[in-house]
Amino acid sequence: MNKGFGVQVTVPGSGDGAAKVAPVLVVARDEQDAEIVAAQAAGAGAQAEALRELTDEEITEHGLDLQAHGSVTALPVLSL
């Protein structure tokens, strides 16, 4: 059965640029699967860390389909 996970993805910067970090929501079987899915979606050199499993309320709030294994939803990144 799939679950929803909050994952932090880090993508290396091009050249001397700083790495970019983005929060994403992933539908996967477990935390390790969520990390693999997120890193593959972000591209070459990306690293992912599963932060936690989402609650039922968060899954509903973000409209995640737990039948859609491997779906990734990017969350907005604040630039303060």
PDB file of C-alpha atoms in Angstrom:
ATOM      1  CA  MET A   1       0.000   0.000   0.000  1.00  0.00           C
ATOM      2  CA  ASN A   2       1.280   3.466  -0.873  1.00  0.00           C
ATOM      3  CA  LYS A   3       1.633   6.306   1.586  1.00  0.00           C
ATOM      4  CA  GLY A   4       2.375  10.017   1.298  1.00  0.00           C
ATOM      5  CA  PHE A   5       5.755  11.388   2.364  1.00  0.00           C
ATOM      6  CA  GLY A   6       7.296  14.814   2.782  1.00  0.00           C
ATOM      7  CA  VAL A   7      10.725  14.774   1.158  1.00  0.00           C
ATOM      8  CA  GLN A   8      13.500  17.360   0.929  1.00  0.00           C
ATOM      9  CA  VAL A   9      15.333  17.322  -2.404  1.00  0.00           C
ATOM     10  CA  THR A  10      18.749  18.907  -2.898  1.00  0.00           C
ATOM     11  CA  VAL A  11      19.896  19.611  -6.451  1.00  0.00           C
ATOM     12  CA  PRO A  12      23.525  20.651  -6.992  1.00  0.00           C
ATOM     13  CA  GLY A  13      24.027  24.119  -8.428  1.00  0.00           C
ATOM     14  CA  SER A  14      25.490  24.549 -11.883  1.00  0.00           C
ATOM     15  CA  GLY A  15      29.103  25.656 -11.903  1.00  0.00           C
ATOM     16  CA  ASP A  16      29.909  27.435  -8.650  1.00  0.00           C
ATOM     17  CA  GLY A  17      26.240  28.041  -7.857  1.00  0.00           C
ATOM     18  CA  ALA A  18      24.774  27.009  -4.547  1.00  0.00           C
ATOM     19  CA  ALA A  19      22.711  23.841  -4.285  1.00  0.00           C
ATOM     20  CA  LYS A  20      18.943  24.302  -4.416  1.00  0.00           C
ATOM     21  CA  VAL A  21      16.715  22.680  -1.818  1.00  0.00           C
ATOM     22  CA  ALA A  22      13.024  22.047  -2.467  1.00  0.00           C
ATOM     23  CA  PRO A  23      10.245  20.377  -0.496  1.00  0.00           C
ATOM     24  CA  VAL A  24       8.146  17.815  -2.362  1.00  0.00           C
ATOM     25  CA  LEU A  25       5.339  15.398  -1.586  1.00  0.00           C
ATOM     26  CA  VAL A  26       5.772  11.846  -2.868  1.00  0.00           C
ATOM     27  CA  VAL A  27       3.461   8.842  -3.110  1.00  0.00           C
ATOM     28  CA  ALA A  28       5.549   5.749  -2.388  1.00  0.00           C
ATOM     29  CA  ARG A  29       5.630   2.429  -0.535  1.00  0.00           C
ATOM     30  CA  ASP A  30       8.041   3.528   2.212  1.00  0.00           C
ATOM     31  CA  GLU A  31      10.584   6.222   3.082  1.00  0.00           C
ATOM     32  CA  GLN A  32      13.394   4.684   1.043  1.00  0.00           C
ATOM     33  CA  ASP A  33      11.140   4.360  -2.007  1.00  0.00           C
ATOM     34  CA  ALA A  34      10.055   8.007  -1.555  1.00  0.00           C
ATOM     35  CA  GLU A  35      13.683   9.144  -1.529  1.00  0.00           C
ATOM     36  CA  ILE A  36      14.470   7.213  -4.712  1.00  0.00           C
ATOM     37  CA  VAL A  37      11.382   8.537  -6.522  1.00  0.00           C
ATOM     38  CA  ALA A  38      12.112  12.153  -5.526  1.00  0.00           C
ATOM     39  CA  ALA A  39      15.807  11.986  -6.463  1.00  0.00           C
ATOM     40  CA  GLN A  40      15.009  10.476  -9.869  1.00  0.00           C
ATOM     41  CA  ALA A  41      12.360  13.127 -10.520  1.00  0.00           C
ATOM     42  CA  ALA A  42      14.825  15.917  -9.680  1.00  0.00           C
ATOM     43  CA  GLY A  43      17.508  14.686 -12.073  1.00  0.00           C
ATOM     44  CA  ALA A  44      21.172  13.767 -12.110  1.00  0.00           C
ATOM     45  CA  GLY A  45      23.089  14.386  -8.921  1.00  0.00           C
ATOM     46  CA  ALA A  46      20.011  15.081  -6.815  1.00  0.00           C
ATOM     47  CA  GLN A  47      19.796  13.806  -3.269  1.00  0.00           C
ATOM     48  CA  ALA A  48      16.604  13.273  -1.296  1.00  0.00           C
ATOM     49  CA  GLU A  49      15.787  12.825   2.359  1.00  0.00           C
ATOM     50  CA  ALA A  50      12.381  11.646   3.563  1.00  0.00           C
ATOM     51  CA  LEU A  51      11.363  13.888   6.443  1.00  0.00           C
ATOM     52  CA  ARG A  52       8.162  12.190   7.551  1.00  0.00           C
ATOM     53  CA  GLU A  53       5.003  10.344   6.560  1.00  0.00           C
ATOM     54  CA  LEU A  54       2.060  12.625   5.854  1.00  0.00           C
ATOM     55  CA  THR A  55      -1.123  12.511   7.907  1.00  0.00           C
ATOM     56  CA  ASP A  56      -4.474  11.615   6.341  1.00  0.00           C
ATOM     57  CA  GLU A  57      -5.466  15.285   6.612  1.00  0.00           C
ATOM     58  CA  GLU A  58      -2.354  16.414   4.712  1.00  0.00           C
ATOM     59  CA  ILE A  59      -2.945  13.822   1.990  1.00  0.00           C
ATOM     60  CA  THR A  60      -6.482  15.124   1.533  1.00  0.00           C
ATOM     61  CA  GLU A  61      -5.395  18.785   1.719  1.00  0.00           C
ATOM     62  CA  HIS A  62      -2.860  18.330  -1.096  1.00  0.00           C
ATOM     63  CA  GLY A  63      -5.102  16.065  -3.183  1.00  0.00           C
ATOM     64  CA  LEU A  64      -2.654  13.155  -3.311  1.00  0.00           C
ATOM     65  CA  ASP A  65      -3.838   9.971  -5.012  1.00  0.00           C
ATOM     66  CA  LEU A  66      -2.346   7.062  -3.070  1.00  0.00           C
ATOM     67  CA  GLN A  67      -3.019   4.804  -6.065  1.00  0.00           C
ATOM     68  CA  ALA A  68      -0.551   6.833  -8.164  1.00  0.00           C
ATOM     69  CA  HIS A  69       2.766   5.356  -7.018  1.00  0.00           C
ATOM     70  CA  GLY A  70       5.681   7.598  -7.910  1.00  0.00           C
ATOM     71  CA  SER A  71       3.738  10.844  -8.207  1.00  0.00           C
ATOM     72  CA  VAL A  72       5.635  13.909  -7.007  1.00  0.00           C
ATOM     73  CA  THR A  73       4.125  17.270  -6.094  1.00  0.00           C
ATOM     74  CA  ALA A  74       6.421  20.260  -5.613  1.00  0.00           C
ATOM     75  CA  LEU A  75       5.623  22.668  -2.807  1.00  0.00           C
ATOM     76  CA  PRO A  76       6.295  26.391  -3.105  1.00  0.00           C
ATOM     77  CA  VAL A  77       9.677  27.573  -1.871  1.00  0.00           C
ATOM     78  CA  LEU A  78       9.671  30.830   0.063  1.00  0.00           C
ATOM     79  CA  SER A  79      12.261  33.406  -0.859  1.00  0.00           C
ATOM     80  CA  LEU A  80      12.462  35.691   2.161  1.00  0.00           C
TER      81      LEU A  80
END
